PDB file of C-alpha atoms in Angstrom:
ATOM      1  CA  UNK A 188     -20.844   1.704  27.176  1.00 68.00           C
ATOM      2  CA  UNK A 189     -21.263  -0.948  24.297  1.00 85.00           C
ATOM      3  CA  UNK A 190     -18.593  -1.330  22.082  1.00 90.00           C
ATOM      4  CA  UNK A 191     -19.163  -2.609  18.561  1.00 93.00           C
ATOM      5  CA  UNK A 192     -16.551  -3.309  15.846  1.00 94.00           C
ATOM      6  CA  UNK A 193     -18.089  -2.768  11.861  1.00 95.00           C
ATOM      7  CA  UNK A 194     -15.621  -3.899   8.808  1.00 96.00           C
ATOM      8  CA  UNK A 195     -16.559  -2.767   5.756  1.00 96.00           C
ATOM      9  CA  UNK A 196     -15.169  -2.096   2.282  1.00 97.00           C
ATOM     10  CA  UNK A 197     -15.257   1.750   2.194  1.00 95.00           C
ATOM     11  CA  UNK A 198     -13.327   2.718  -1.037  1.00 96.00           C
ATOM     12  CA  UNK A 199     -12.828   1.291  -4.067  1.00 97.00           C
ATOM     13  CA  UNK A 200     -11.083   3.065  -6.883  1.00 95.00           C
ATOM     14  CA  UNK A 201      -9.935   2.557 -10.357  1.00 95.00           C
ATOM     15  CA  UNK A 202      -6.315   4.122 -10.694  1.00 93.00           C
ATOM     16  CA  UNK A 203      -5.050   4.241 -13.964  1.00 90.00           C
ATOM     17  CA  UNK A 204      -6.452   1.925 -16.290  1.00 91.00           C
ATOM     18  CA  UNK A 205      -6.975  -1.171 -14.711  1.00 95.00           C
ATOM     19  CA  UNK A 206      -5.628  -1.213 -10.773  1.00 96.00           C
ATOM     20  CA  UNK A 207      -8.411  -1.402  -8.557  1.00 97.00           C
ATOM     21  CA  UNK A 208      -7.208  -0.297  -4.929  1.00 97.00           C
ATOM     22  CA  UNK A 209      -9.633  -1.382  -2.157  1.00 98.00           C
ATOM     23  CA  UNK A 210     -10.006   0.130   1.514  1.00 98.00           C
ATOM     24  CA  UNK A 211     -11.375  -2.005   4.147  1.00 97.00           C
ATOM     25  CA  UNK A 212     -12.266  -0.138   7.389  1.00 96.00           C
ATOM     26  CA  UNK A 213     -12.873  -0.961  10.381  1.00 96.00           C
ATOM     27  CA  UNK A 214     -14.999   1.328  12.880  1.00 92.00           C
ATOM     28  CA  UNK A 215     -15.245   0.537  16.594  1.00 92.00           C
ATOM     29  CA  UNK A 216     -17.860   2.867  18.309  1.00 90.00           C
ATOM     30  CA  UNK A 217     -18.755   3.321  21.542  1.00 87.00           C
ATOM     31  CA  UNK A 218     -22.306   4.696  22.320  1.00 86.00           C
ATOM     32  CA  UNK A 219     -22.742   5.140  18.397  1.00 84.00           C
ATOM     33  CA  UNK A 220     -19.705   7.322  18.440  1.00 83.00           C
ATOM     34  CA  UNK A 221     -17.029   6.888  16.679  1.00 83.00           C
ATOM     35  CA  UNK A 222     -13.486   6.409  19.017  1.00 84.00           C
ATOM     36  CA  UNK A 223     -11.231   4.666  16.517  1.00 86.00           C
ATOM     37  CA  UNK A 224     -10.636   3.845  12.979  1.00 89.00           C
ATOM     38  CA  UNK A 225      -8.402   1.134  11.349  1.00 94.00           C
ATOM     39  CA  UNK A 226      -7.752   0.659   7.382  1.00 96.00           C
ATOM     40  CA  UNK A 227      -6.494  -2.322   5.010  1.00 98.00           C
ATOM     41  CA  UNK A 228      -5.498  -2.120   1.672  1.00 98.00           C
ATOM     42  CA  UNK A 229      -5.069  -3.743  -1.449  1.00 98.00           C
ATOM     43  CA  UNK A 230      -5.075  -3.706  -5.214  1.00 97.00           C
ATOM     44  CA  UNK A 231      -6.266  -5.863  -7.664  1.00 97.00           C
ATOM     45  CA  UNK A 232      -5.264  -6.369 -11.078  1.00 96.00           C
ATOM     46  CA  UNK A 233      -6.960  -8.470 -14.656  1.00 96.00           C
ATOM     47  CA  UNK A 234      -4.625 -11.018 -13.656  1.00 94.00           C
ATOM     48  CA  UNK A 235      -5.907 -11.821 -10.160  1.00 94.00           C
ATOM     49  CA  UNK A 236      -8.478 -14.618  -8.884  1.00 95.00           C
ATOM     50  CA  UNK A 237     -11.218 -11.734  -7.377  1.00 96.00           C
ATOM     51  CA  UNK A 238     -14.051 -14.913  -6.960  1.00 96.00           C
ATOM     52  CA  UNK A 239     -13.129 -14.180  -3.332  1.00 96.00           C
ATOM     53  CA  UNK A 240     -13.644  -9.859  -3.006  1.00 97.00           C
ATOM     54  CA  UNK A 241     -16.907  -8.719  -2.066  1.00 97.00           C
ATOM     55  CA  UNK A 242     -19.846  -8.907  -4.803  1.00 97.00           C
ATOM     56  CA  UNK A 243     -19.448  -4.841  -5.341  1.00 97.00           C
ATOM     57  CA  UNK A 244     -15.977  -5.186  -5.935  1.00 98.00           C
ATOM     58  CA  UNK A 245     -16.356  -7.905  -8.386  1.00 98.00           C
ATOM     59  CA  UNK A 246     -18.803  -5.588 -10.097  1.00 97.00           C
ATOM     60  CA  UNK A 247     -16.585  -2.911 -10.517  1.00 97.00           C
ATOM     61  CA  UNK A 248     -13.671  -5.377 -11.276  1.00 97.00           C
ATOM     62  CA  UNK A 249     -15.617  -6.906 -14.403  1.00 96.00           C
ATOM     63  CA  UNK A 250     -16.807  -3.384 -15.250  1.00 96.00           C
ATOM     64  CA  UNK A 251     -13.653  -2.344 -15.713  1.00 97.00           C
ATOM     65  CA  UNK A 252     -11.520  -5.233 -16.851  1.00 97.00           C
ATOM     66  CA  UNK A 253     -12.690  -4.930 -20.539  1.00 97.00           C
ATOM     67  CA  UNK A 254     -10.687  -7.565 -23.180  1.00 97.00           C
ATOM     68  CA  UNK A 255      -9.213  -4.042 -24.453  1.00 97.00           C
ATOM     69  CA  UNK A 256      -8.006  -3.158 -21.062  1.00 97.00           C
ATOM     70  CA  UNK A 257      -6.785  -6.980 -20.241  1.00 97.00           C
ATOM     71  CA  UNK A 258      -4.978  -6.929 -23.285  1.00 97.00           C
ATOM     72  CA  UNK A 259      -3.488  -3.671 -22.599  1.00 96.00           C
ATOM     73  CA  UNK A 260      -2.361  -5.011 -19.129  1.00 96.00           C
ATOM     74  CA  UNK A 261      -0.767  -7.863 -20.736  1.00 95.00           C
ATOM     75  CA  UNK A 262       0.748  -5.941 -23.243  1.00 95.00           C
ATOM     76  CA  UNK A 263       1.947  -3.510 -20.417  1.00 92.00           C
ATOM     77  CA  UNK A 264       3.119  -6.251 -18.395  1.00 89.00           C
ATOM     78  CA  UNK A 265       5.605  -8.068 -20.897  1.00 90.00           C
ATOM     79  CA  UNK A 266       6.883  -4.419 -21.581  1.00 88.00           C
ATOM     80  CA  UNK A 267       7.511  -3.812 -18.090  1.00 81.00           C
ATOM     81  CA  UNK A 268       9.124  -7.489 -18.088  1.00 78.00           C
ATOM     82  CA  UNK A 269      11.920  -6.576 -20.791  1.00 77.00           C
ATOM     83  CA  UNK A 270      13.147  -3.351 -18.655  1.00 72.00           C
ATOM     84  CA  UNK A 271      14.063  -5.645 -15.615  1.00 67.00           C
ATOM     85  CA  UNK A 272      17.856  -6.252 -15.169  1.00 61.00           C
TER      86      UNK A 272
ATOM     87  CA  UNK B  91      -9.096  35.062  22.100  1.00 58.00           C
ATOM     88  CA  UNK B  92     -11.331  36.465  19.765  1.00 64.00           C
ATOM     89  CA  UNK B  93     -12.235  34.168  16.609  1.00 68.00           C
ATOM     90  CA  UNK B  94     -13.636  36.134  13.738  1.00 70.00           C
ATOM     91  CA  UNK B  95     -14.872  33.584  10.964  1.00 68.00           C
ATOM     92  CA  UNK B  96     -16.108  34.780   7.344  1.00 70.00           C
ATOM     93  CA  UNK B  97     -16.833  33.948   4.501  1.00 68.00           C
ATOM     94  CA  UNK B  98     -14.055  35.624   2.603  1.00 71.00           C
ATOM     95  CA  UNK B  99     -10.960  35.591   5.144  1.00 68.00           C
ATOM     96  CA  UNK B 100     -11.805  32.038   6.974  1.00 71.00           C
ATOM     97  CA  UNK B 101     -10.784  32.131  10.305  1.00 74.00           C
ATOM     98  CA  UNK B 102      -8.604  35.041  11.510  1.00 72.00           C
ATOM     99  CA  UNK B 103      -7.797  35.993  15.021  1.00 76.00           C
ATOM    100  CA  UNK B 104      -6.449  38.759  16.744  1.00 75.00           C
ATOM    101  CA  UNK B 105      -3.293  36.775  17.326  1.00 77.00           C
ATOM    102  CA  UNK B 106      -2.426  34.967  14.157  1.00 73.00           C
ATOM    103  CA  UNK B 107      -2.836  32.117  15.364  1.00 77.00           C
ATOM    104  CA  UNK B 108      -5.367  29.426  16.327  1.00 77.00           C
ATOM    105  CA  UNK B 109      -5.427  27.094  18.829  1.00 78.00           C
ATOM    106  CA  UNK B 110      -7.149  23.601  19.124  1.00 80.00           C
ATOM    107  CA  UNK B 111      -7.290  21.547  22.578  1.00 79.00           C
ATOM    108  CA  UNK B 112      -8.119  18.535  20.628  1.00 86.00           C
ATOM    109  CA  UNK B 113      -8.440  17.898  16.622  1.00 88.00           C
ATOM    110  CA  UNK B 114      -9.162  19.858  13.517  1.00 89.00           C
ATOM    111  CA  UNK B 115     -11.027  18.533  10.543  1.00 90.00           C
ATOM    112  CA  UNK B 116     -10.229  19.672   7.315  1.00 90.00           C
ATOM    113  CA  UNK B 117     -12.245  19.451   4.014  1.00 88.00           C
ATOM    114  CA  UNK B 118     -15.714  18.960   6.046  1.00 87.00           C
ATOM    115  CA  UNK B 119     -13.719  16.091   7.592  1.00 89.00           C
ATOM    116  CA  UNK B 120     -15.558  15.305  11.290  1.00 87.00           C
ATOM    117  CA  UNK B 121     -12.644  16.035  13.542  1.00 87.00           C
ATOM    118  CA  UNK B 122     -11.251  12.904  15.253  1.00 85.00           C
ATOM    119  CA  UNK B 123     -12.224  11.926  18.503  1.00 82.00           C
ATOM    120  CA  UNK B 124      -9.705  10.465  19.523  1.00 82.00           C
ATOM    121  CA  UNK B 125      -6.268  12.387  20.062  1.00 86.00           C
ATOM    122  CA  UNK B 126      -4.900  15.722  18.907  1.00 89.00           C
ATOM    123  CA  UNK B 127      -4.278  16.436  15.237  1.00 91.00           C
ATOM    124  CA  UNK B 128      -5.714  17.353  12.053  1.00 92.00           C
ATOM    125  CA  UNK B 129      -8.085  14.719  10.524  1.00 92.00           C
ATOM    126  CA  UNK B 130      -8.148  14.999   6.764  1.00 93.00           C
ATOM    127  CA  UNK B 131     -11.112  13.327   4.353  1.00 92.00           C
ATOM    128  CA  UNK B 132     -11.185   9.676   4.196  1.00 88.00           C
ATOM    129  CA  UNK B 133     -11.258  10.190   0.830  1.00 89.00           C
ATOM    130  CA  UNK B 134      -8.312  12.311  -0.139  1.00 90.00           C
ATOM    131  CA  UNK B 135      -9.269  15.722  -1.803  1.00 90.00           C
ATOM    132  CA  UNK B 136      -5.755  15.876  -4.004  1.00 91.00           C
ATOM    133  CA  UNK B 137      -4.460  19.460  -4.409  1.00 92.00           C
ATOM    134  CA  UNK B 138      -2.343  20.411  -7.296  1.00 91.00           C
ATOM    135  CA  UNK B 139      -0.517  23.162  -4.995  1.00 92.00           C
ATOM    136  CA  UNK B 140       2.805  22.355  -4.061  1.00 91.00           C
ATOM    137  CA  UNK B 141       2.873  23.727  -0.842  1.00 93.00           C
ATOM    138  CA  UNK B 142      -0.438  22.101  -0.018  1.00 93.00           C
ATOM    139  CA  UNK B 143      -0.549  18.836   2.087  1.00 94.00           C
ATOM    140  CA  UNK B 144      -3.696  17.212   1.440  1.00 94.00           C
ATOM    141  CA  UNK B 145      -3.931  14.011   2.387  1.00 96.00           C
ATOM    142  CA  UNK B 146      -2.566  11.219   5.165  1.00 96.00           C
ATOM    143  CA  UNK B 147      -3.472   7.915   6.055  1.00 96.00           C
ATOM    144  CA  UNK B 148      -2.263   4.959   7.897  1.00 96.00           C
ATOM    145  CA  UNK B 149      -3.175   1.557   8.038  1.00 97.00           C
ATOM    146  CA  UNK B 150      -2.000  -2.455   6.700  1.00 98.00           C
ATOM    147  CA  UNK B 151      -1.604  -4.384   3.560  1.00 98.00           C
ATOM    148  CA  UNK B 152      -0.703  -7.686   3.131  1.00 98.00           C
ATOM    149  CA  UNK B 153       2.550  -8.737   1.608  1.00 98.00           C
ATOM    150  CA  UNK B 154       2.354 -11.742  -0.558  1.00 95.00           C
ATOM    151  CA  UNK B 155       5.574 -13.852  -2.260  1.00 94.00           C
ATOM    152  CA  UNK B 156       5.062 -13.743  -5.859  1.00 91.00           C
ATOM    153  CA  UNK B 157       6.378 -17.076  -8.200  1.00 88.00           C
ATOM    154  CA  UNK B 158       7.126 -19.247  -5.551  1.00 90.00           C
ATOM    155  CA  UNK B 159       4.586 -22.378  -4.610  1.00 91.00           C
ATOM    156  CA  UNK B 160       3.669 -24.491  -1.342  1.00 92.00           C
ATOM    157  CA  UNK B 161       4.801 -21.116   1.035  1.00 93.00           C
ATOM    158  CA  UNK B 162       3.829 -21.376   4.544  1.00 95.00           C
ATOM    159  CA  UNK B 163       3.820 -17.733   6.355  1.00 96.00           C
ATOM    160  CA  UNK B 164       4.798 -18.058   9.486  1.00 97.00           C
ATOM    161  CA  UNK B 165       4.596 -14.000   9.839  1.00 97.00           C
ATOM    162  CA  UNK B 166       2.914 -11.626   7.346  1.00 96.00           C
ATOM    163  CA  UNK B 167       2.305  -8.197   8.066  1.00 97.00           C
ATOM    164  CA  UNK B 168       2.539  -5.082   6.139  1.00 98.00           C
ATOM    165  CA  UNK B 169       1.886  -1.075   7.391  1.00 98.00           C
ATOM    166  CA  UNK B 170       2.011   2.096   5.801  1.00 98.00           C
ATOM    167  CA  UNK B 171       1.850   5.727   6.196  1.00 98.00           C
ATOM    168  CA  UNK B 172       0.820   7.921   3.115  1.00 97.00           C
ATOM    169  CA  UNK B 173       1.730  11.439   3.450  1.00 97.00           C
ATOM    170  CA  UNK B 174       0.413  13.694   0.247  1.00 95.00           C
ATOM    171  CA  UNK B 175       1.794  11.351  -2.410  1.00 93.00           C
ATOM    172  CA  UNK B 176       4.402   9.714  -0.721  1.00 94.00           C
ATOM    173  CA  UNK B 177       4.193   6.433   1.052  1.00 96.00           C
ATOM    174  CA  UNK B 178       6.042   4.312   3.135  1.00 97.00           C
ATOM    175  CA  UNK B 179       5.110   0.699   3.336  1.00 98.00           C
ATOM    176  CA  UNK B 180       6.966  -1.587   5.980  1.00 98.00           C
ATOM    177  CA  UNK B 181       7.348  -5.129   5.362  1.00 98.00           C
ATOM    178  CA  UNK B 182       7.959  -8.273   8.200  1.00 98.00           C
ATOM    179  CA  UNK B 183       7.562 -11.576   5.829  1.00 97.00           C
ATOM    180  CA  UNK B 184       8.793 -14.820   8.010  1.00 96.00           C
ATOM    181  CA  UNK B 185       8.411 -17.976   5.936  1.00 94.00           C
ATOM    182  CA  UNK B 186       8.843 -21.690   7.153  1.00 94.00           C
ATOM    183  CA  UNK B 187       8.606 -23.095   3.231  1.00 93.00           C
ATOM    184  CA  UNK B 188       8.388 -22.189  -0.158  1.00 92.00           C
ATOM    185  CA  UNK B 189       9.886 -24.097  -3.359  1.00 91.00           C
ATOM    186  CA  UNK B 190      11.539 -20.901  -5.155  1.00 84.00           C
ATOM    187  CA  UNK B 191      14.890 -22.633  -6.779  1.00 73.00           C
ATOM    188  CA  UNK B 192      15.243 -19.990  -9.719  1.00 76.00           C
ATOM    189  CA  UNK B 193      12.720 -17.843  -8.753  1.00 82.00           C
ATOM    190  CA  UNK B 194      13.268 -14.108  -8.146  1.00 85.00           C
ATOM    191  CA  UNK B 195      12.516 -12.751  -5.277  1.00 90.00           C
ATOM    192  CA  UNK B 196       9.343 -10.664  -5.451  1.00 93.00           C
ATOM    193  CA  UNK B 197       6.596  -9.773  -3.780  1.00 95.00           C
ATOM    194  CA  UNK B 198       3.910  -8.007  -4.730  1.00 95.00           C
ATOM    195  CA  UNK B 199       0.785  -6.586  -2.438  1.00 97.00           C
ATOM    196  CA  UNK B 200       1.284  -2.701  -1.845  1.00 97.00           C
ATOM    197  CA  UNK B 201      -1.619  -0.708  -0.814  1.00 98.00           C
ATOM    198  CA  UNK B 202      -1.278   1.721  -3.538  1.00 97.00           C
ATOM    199  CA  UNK B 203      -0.355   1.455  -6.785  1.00 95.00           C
ATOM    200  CA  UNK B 204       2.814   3.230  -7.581  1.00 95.00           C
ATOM    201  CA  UNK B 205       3.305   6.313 -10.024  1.00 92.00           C
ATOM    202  CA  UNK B 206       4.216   6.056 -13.570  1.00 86.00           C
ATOM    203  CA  UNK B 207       7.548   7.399 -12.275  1.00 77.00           C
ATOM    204  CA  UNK B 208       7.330   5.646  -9.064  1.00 68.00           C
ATOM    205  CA  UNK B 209      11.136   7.038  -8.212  1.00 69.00           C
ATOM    206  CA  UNK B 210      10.905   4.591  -5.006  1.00 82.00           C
ATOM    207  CA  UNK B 211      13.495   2.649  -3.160  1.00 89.00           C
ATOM    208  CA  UNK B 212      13.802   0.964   0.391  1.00 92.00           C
ATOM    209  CA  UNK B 213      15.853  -0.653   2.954  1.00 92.00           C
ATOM    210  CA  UNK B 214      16.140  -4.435   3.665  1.00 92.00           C
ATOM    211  CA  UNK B 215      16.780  -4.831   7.324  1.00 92.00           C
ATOM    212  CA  UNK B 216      17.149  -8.036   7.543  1.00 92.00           C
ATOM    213  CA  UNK B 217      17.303 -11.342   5.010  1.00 91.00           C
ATOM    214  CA  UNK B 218      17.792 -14.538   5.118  1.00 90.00           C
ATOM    215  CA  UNK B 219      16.217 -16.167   1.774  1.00 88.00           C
ATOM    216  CA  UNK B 220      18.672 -18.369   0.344  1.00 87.00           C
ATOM    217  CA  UNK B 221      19.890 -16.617  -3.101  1.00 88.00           C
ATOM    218  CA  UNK B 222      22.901 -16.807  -5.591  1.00 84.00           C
ATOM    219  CA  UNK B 223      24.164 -13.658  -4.806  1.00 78.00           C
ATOM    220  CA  UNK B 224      24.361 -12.870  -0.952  1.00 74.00           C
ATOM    221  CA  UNK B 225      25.818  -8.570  -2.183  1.00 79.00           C
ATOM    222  CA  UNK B 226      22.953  -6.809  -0.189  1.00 86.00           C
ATOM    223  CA  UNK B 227      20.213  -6.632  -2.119  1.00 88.00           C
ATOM    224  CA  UNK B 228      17.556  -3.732  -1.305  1.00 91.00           C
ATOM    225  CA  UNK B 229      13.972  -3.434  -2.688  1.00 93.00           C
ATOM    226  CA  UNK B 230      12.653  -1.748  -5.598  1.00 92.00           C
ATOM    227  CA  UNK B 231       9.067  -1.270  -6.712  1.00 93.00           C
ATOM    228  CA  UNK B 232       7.883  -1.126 -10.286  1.00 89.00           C
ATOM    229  CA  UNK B 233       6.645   1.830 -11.687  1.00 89.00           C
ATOM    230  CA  UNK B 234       2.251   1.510 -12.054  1.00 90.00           C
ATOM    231  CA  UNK B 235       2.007  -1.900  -9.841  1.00 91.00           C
ATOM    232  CA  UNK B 236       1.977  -2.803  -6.333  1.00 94.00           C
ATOM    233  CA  UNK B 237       5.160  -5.551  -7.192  1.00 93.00           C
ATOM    234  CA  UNK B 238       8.496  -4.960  -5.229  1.00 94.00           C
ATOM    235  CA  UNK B 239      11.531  -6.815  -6.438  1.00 92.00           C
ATOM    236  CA  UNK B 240      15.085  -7.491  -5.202  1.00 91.00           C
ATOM    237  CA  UNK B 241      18.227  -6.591  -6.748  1.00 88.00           C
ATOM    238  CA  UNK B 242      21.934  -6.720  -6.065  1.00 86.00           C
ATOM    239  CA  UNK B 243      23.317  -2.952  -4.847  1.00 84.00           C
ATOM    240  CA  UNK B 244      26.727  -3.515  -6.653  1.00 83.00           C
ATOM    241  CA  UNK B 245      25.540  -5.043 -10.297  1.00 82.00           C
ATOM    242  CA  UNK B 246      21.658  -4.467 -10.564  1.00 81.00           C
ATOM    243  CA  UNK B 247      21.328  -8.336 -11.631  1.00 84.00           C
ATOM    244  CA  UNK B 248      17.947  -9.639 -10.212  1.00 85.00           C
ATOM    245  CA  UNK B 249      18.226 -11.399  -7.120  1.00 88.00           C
ATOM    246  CA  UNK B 250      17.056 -14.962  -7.450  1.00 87.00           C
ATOM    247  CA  UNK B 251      16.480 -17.767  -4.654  1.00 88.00           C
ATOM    248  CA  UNK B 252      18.687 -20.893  -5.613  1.00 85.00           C
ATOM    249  CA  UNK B 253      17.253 -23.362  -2.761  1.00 87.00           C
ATOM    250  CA  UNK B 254      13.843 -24.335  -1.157  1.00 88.00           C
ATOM    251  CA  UNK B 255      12.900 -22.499   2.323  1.00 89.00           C
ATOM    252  CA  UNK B 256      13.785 -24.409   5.432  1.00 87.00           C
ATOM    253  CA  UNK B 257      12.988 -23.531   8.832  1.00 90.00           C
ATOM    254  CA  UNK B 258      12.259 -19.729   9.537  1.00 94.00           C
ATOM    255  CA  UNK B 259      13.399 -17.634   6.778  1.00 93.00           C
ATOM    256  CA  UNK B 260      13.144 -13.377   7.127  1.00 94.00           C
ATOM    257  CA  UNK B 261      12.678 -10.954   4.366  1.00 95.00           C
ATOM    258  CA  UNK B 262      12.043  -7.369   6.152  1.00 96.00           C
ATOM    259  CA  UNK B 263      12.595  -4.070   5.648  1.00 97.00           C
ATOM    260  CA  UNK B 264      10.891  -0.823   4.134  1.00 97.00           C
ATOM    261  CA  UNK B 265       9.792   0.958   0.845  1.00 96.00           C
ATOM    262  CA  UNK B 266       9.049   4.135  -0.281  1.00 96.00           C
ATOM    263  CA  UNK B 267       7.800   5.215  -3.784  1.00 95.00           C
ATOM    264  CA  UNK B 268       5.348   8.430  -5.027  1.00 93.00           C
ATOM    265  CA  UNK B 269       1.938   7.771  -5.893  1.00 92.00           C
TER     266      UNK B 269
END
């Protein structure tokens, strides 16, 4: 009848050009079977501090985040800025 | 009830209809354990059929005030239900400081990025934030981000924060946008 609690990041996708959503589960099992499942989310974009994600999301993050795509971000960013009210 | 399963007509019965006492798992999901329902893939299998609902999923995010320096959270908490391509994020954000004079009010955090057309809206529930214009002000998020901002219902001027937080301030409510 042991229970044990396991956290991991499960998911990590690239939407788009540069968001990065993360999924951190959580698994409690009882008896090695699974009897409930609890997720957290975020997203990360080139203009975020990610020296505290996981290594493998780092990875992906500086994969992805080329100086094209950070400029594009920018770029997208001050456009989105002149459409506010 | 007889069950007749193939591999051109899936599961038929002689009824027309099936009948689960507990869960069904869909795309080679493993049926949940706990419950009654219909599990779907942890990771969503989208469909392009209309008709077709292929994906739901519940869970937190953390909301986080975007602009403004020295906040102290006294609450935090974010949840969400995504149902196909629509979700629904809730927000409770309880503050005991924050310098913000001039700041908008923003915050940014959503557990998945909107659409390019994110078409979303909200409700706040309840507010407190010191800000120049006190017209009710609900949330919208920008299209491709996870950033929700504030603006006034009547004149669609951007809410901004004209004094520092002091003692427990609220900022609550819901949002809903297509993904």
């Amino acid at each position: 009848m042991a229970l044990t609690e396991n956290t991991s990041i499960d998911q990590i996708e690239i939407v788009g050009d540069w968001n990065i959503q993360v999924r951190q589960a959580t698994v409690i099992t009882k008896n090695g079977e699974q009897v409930a499942r609890s997720f957290h989310r975020w997203v990360l974009t080139p203009d975020m501090d990610i020296s505290g994600q996981e290594q493998k999301v780092q990875d992906i993050a500086n994969a992805a985040w080329t100086p094209e795509v950070r400029q594009a971000y920018e770029t997208f960013k001050a456009e989105q800025a002149k459409r506010m009210p | 009830m007889p069950v007749i399963i193939d591999g051109t007509n899936g599961v038929t019965t002689n009824s027309g209809t099936l009948i689960s006492a507990t869960t069904i798992g869909v795309g080679g999901a493993t049926p949940s354990a706990s419950g009654s329902g219909i599990t779907f893939p942890a990771t969503q299998s989208a469909s392009s059929d209309a008709n077709t609902l292929d994906d739901y999923e519940e869970g937190t995010w953390t909301p986080t005030i975007a602009g403004w320096t020295s906040i102290t959270y006294q609450v935090r908490l974010g949840t969400y239900v995504k149902i196909g391509r629509q979700v629904t994020c809730w927000f409770d954000i309880r503050l005991t400081a924050g310098t913000n004079a001039g700041t908008s009010v923003t915050f940014t955090g959503l557990p998945f990025t909107t659409g390019t057309n994110a078409n979303g809206g909200g409700m706040t529930t309840y507010a407190d934030i010191p800000v120049t214009d006190r017209s009710y002000y609900p949330p919208y998020p920008s299209s491709i981000s996870t950033t929700v901002s504030f603006y006034n219902f009547v004149n669609g001027s951007s809410v901004t924060s004209n004094a520092n937080i002091s003692g427990t301030k609220y900022l609550q409510g819901c949002v809903m946008y297509e993904v």
